[in-house]
Coordinates of C-alpha atoms in Angstrom, one line a residue:
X1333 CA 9.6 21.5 -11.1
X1334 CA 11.3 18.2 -11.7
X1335 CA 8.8 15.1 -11.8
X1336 CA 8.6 11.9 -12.8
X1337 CA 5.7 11.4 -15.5
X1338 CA 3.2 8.7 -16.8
X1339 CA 1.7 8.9 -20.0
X1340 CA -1.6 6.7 -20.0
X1341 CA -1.7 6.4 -23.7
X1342 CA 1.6 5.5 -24.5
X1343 CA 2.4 3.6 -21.4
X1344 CA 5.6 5.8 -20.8
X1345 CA 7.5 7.1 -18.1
X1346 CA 9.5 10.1 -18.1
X1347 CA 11.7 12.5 -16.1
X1348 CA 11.0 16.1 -16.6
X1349 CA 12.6 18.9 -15.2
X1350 CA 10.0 21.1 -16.3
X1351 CA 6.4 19.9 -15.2
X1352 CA 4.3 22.9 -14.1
X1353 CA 4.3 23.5 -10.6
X1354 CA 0.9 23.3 -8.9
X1355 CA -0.9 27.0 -7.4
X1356 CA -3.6 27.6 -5.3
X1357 CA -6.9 27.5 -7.3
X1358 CA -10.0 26.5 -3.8
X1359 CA -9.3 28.3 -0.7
X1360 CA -9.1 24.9 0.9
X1361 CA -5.7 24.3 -1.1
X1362 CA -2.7 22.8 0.2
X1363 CA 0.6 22.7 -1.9
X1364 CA 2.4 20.0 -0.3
X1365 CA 6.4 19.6 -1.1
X1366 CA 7.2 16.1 -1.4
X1367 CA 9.9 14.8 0.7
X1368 CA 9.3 10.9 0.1
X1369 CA 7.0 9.2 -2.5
X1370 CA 6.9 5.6 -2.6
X1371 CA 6.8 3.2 -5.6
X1372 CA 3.3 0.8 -5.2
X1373 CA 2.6 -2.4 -6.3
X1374 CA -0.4 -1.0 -8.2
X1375 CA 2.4 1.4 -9.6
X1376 CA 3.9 -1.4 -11.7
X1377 CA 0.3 -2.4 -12.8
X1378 CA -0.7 0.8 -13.8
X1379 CA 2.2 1.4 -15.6
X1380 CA 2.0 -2.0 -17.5
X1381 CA -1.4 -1.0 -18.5
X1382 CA -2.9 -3.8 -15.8
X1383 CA -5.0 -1.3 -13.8
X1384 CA -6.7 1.8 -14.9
X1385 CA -5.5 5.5 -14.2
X1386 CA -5.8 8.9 -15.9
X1387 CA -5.3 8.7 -19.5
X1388 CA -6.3 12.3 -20.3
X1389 CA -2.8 13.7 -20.3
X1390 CA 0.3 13.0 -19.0
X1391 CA 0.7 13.5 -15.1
X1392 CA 3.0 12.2 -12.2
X1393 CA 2.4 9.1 -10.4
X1394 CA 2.8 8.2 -7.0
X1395 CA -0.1 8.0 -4.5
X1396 CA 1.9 7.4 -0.9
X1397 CA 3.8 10.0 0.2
X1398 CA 4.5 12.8 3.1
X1399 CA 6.2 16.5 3.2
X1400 CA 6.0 19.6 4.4
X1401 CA 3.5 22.3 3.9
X1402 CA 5.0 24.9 1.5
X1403 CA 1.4 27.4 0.4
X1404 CA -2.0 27.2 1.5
X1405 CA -5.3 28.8 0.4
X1406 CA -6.6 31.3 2.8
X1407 CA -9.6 29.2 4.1
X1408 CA -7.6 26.5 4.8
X1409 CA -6.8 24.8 8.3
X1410 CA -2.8 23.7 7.6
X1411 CA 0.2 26.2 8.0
X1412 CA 3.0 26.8 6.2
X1413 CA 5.6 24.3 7.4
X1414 CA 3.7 21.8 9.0
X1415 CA 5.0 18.1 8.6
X1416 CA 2.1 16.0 6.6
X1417 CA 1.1 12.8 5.2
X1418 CA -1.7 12.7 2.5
X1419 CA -4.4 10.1 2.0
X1420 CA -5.0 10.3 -2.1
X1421 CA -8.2 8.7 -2.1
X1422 CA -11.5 10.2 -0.6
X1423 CA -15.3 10.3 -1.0
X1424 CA -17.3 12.6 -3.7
X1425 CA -19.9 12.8 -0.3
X1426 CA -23.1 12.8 -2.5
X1427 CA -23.5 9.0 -3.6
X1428 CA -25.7 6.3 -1.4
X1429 CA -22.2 4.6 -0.8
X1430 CA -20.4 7.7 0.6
X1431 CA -23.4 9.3 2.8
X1432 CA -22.9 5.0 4.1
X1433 CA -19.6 5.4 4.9
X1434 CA -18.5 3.3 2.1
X1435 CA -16.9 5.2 -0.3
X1436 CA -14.3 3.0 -1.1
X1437 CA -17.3 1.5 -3.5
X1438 CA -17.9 5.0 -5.1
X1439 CA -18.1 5.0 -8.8
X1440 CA -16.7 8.7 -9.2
X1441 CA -14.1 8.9 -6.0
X1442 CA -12.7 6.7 -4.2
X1443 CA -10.2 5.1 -5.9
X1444 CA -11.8 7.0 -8.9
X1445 CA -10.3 10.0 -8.3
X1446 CA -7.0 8.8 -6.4
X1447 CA -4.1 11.4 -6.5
X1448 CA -1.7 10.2 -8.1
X1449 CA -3.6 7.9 -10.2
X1450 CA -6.2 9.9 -11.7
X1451 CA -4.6 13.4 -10.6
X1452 CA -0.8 14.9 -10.5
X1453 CA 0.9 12.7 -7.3
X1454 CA 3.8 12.3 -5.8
X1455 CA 6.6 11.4 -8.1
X1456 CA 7.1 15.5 -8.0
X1457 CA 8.4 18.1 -5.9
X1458 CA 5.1 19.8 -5.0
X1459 CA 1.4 18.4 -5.1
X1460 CA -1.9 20.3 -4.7
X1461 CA -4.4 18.4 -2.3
X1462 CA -7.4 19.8 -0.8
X1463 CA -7.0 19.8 2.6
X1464 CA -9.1 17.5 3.6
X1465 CA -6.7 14.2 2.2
X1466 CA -4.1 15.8 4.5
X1467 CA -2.7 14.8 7.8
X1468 CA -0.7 17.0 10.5
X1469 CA 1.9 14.4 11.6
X1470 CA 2.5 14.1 15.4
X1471 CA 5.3 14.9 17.3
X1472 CA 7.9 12.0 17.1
X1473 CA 6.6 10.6 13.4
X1474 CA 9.5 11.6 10.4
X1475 CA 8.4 12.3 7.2
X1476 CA 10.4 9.2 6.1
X1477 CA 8.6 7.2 8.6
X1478 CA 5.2 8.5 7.2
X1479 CA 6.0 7.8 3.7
X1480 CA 4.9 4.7 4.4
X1481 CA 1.6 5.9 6.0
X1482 CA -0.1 5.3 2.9
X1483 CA 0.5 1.3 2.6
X1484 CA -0.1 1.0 6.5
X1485 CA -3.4 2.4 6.0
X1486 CA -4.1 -0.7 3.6
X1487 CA -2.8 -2.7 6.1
X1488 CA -5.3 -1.4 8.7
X1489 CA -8.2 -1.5 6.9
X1490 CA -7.3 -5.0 6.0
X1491 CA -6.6 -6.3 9.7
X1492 CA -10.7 -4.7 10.7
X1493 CA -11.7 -6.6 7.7
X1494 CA -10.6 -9.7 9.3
X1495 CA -10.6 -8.9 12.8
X1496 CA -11.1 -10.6 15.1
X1497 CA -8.1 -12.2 15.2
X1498 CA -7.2 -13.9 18.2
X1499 CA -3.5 -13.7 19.5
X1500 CA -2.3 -17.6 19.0
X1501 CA -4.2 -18.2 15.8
X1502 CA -2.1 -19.8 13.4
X1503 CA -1.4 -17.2 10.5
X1504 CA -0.1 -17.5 7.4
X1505 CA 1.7 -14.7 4.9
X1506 CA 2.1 -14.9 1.3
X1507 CA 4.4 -13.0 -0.2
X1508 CA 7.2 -11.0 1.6
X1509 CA 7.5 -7.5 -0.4
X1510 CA 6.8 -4.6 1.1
X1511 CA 3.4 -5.6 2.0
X1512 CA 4.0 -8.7 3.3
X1513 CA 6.5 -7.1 5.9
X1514 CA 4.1 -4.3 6.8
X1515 CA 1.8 -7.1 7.7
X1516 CA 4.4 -8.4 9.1
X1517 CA 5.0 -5.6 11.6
X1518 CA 1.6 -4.8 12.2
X1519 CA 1.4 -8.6 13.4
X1520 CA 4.2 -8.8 15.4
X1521 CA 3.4 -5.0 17.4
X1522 CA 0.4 -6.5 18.3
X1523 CA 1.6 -9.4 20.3
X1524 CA 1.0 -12.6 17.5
X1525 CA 3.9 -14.9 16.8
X1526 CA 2.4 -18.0 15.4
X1527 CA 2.8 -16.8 12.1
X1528 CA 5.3 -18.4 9.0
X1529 CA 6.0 -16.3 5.8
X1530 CA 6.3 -18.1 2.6
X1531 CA 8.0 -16.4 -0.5
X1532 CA 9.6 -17.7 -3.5
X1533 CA 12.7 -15.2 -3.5
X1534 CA 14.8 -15.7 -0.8
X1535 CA 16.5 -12.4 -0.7
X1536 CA 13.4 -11.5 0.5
X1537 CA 12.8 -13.8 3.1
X1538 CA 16.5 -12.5 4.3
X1539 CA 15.0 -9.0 5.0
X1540 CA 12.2 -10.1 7.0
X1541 CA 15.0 -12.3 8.8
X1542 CA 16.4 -9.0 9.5
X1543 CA 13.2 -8.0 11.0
X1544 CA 13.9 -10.1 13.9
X1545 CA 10.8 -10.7 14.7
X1546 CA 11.3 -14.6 15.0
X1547 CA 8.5 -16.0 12.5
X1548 CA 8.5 -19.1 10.5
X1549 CA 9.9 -17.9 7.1
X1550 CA 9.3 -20.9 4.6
X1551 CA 9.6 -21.5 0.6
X1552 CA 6.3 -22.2 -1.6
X1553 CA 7.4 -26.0 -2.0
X1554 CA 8.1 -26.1 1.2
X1555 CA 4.3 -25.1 1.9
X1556 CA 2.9 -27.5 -0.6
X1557 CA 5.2 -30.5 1.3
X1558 CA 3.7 -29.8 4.2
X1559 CA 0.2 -30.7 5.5
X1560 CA -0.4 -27.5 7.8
X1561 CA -3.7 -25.6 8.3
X1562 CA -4.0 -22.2 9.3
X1563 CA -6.6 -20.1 10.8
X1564 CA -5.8 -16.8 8.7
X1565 CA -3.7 -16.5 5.5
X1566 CA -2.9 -13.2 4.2
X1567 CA -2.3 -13.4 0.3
X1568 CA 0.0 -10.5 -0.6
X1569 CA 1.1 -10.9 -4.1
X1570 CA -1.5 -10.2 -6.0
X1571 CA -1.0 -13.4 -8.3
X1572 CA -4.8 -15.4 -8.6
X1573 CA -2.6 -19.0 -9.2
X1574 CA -1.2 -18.1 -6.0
X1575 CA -4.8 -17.9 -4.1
X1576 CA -5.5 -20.6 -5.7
X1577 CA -3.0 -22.6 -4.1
X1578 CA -2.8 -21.2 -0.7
X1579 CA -6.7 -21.4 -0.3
X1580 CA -6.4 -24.7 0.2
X1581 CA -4.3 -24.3 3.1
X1582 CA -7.4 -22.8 5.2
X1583 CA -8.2 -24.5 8.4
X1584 CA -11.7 -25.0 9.5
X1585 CA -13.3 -21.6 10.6
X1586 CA -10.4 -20.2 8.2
X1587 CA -10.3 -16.8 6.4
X1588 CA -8.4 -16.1 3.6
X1589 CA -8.0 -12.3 3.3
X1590 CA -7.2 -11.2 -0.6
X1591 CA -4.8 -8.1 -0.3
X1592 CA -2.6 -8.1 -2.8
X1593 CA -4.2 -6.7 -5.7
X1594 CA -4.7 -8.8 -8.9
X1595 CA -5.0 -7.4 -12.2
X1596 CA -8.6 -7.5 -13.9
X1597 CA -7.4 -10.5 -15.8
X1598 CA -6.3 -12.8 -13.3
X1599 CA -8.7 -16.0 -12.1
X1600 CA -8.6 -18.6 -9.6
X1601 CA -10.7 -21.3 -9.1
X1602 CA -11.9 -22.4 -5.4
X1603 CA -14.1 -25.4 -4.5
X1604 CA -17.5 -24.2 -3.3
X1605 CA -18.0 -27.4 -1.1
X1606 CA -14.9 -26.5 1.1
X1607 CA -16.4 -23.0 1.9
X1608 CA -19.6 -24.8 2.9
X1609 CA -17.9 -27.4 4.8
X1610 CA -15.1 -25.6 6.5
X1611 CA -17.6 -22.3 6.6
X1612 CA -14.7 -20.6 5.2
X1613 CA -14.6 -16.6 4.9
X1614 CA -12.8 -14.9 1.4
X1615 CA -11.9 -11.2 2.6
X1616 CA -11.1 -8.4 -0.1
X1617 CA -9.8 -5.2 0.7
X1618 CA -10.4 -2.2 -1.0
X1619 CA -8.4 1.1 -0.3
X1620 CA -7.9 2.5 2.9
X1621 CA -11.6 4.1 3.8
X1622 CA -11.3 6.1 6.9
X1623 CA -8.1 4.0 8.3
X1624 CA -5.8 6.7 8.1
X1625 CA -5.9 8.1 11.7
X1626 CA -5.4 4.3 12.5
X1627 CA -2.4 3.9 10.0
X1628 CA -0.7 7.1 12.0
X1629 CA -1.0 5.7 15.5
X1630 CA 0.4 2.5 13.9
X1631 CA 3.3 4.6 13.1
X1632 CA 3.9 6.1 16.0
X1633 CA 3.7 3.0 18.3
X1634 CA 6.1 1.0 16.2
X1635 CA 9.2 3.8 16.1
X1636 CA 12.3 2.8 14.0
X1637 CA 12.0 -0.5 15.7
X1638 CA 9.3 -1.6 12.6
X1639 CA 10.1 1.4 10.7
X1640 CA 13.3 1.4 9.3
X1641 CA 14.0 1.7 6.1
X1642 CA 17.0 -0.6 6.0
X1643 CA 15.5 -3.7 8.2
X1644 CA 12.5 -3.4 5.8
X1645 CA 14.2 -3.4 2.6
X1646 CA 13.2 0.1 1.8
X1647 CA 16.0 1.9 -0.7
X1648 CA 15.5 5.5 -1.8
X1649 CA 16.4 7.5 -4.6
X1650 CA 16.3 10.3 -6.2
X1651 CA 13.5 11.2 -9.1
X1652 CA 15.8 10.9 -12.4
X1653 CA 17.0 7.4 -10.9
X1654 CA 13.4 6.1 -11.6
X1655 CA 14.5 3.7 -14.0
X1656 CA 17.3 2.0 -11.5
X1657 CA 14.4 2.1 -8.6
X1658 CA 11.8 0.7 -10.6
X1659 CA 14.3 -2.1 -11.7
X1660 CA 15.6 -3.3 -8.3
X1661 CA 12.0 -3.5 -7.3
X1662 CA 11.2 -5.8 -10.1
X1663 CA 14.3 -8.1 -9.6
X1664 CA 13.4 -8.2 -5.4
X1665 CA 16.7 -7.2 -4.6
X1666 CA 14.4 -4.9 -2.4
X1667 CA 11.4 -4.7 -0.7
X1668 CA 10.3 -1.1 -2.0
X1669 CA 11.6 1.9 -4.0
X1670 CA 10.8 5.1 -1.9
X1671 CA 12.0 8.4 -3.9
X1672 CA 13.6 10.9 -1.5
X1673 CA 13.0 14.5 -3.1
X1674 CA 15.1 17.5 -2.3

């Protein structure tokens, strides 16, 4: 089958027409056939050799995508030709952190075991899952809308995390990438619109433009010239300078919610007194534990009217034009690289 693979070792990326396709080995098997696989943030990182991932032997990335059931083991729930979405990471269900509902802090799952990470993903035309990381899509939710189930799942775990947030708090997101205009979305569905964007490429702050949703979008000097507070700031580039910066722009009562994520090597320094005196709150996020049922209502309350591709600066392409996706993503001419697979 034709796939795009990573080699941990080497650091390599390769198209291959003739990566094994995957078979039913646990009755609980589902052999999903990719029909859109989207190109993460952590992608980049991994491929760099910023964040960790299999290094035992070559394998296909890509941890957020959807599909169609193609072959099932016969204890499994799914059928043949059901419309999908799968959650790569889960819990191993044995370890204090798991049986607590936690296992986003597991030390062998979680995002230890993540498909398409540390197991054969998406950047293929068919992916073995066990049946439990996979998702019947509702009536009236495309497969192209759910390839971006994955990322919204982030996204929801990240607004619990801070929650609650009031509507008419004054918010603040850094970074407009795909992220940034999923937060973005999720914001504006649920009724906020004191909210500014701030991001250095302005092509970018042109898409969210096109997401009419009427925010503030604002230049990082334009930020630093000003001498605004804000209730809630969302830090979505994964850059610790850029915390850094922006924590200072925390209002009294302020939380700062860290969800882009920053390699290992990164630092930023903060001053201790401020989070005393302003009793200040630093939020990390950490996967997507258990947020996937919430990601797909997300989905289908927004409709094309958050969810297109084009307003969001979402291109596709096919798997042998991974080196022409992976570029425009690097130069922000877009928002996200999404392959579509036939």
């Amino acid at each position: 089958m034709k796939a795009v693979v990573f080699d941990g070792k080497a650091l390599t990326l390769e198209y291959d027409e003739n990566y094994p396709k995957p078979s039913i080995v646990n009755d609980t098997d589902v052999i999903v056939k990719v029909e859109y696989a989207g190109v993460c943030g952590t992608d980049l990182h991994i491929i760099q050799g910023e964040f960790p991932a299999s290094k035992e032997r070559p394998l296909p990335l890509g941890h957020e995508f959807s599909g169609v059931v193609h072959e099932v083991g016969k204890g499994s729930i799914f059928k043949v030709g059901q419309k999908v979405v799968v959650d790569p990471n889960r819990a191993c269900n044995l370890c204090n952190f798991c049986r607590d509902g936690n296992y986003q802090y597991c030390l062998t799952a979680g995002i230890n075991s993540t498909i398409g990470i540390w197991r054969d993903g998406g950047w293929a035309q068919y992916v073995n899952c066990p049946q439990d990381q996979v998702y019947a899509l509702p009536d009236g939710i495309t497969t192209e809308q759910a390839g971006l189930c994955e990322p919204y799942s982030c996204v929801s775990r990240g607004f619990d995390r801070a929650s609650p947030i009031s509507i008419g708090k004054k918010i603040l997101i850094v970074g407009a990438g795909i992220i940034g205009n999923l937060w973005t979305t999720t914001l504006h569905v649920q009724g906020h619109r004191d909210v500014t964007v701030s991001e250095i490429n302005k092509s970018r702050l042109d898409i969210v433009k096109g997401l009419g949703t009427g925010y503030r979008l604002v230049t990082p000097d334009v930020l630093a010239s000003e001498n605004q507070r804000y209730d809630v700031i969302v830090d979505c580039t994964g850059v610790g300078k850029v915390m850094e910066i922006n924590f200072k722009y925390l209002n009294y009562g302020g939380k700062y919610v860290l969800f882009g994520c920053c390699p290992p090597t990164h630092q930023a320094s903060v001053n201790p007194f401020d989070i005393y005196n302003k009793e200040l709150t630093l939020i990390g996020v950490k996967i997507n534990p258990f947020s996937f049922p919430k990601a797909i209502g997300l989905l289908k309350a927004m409709g094309d009217r958050y969810l297109n591709y084009d307003r969001l600066g979402v291109k596709t392409y096919p798997l042998s034009a991974y080196e022409e996706a992976l570029k425009d993503l690097k130069t922000g001419h877009i928002s996200k690289a999404v392959f579509k697979i036939e």
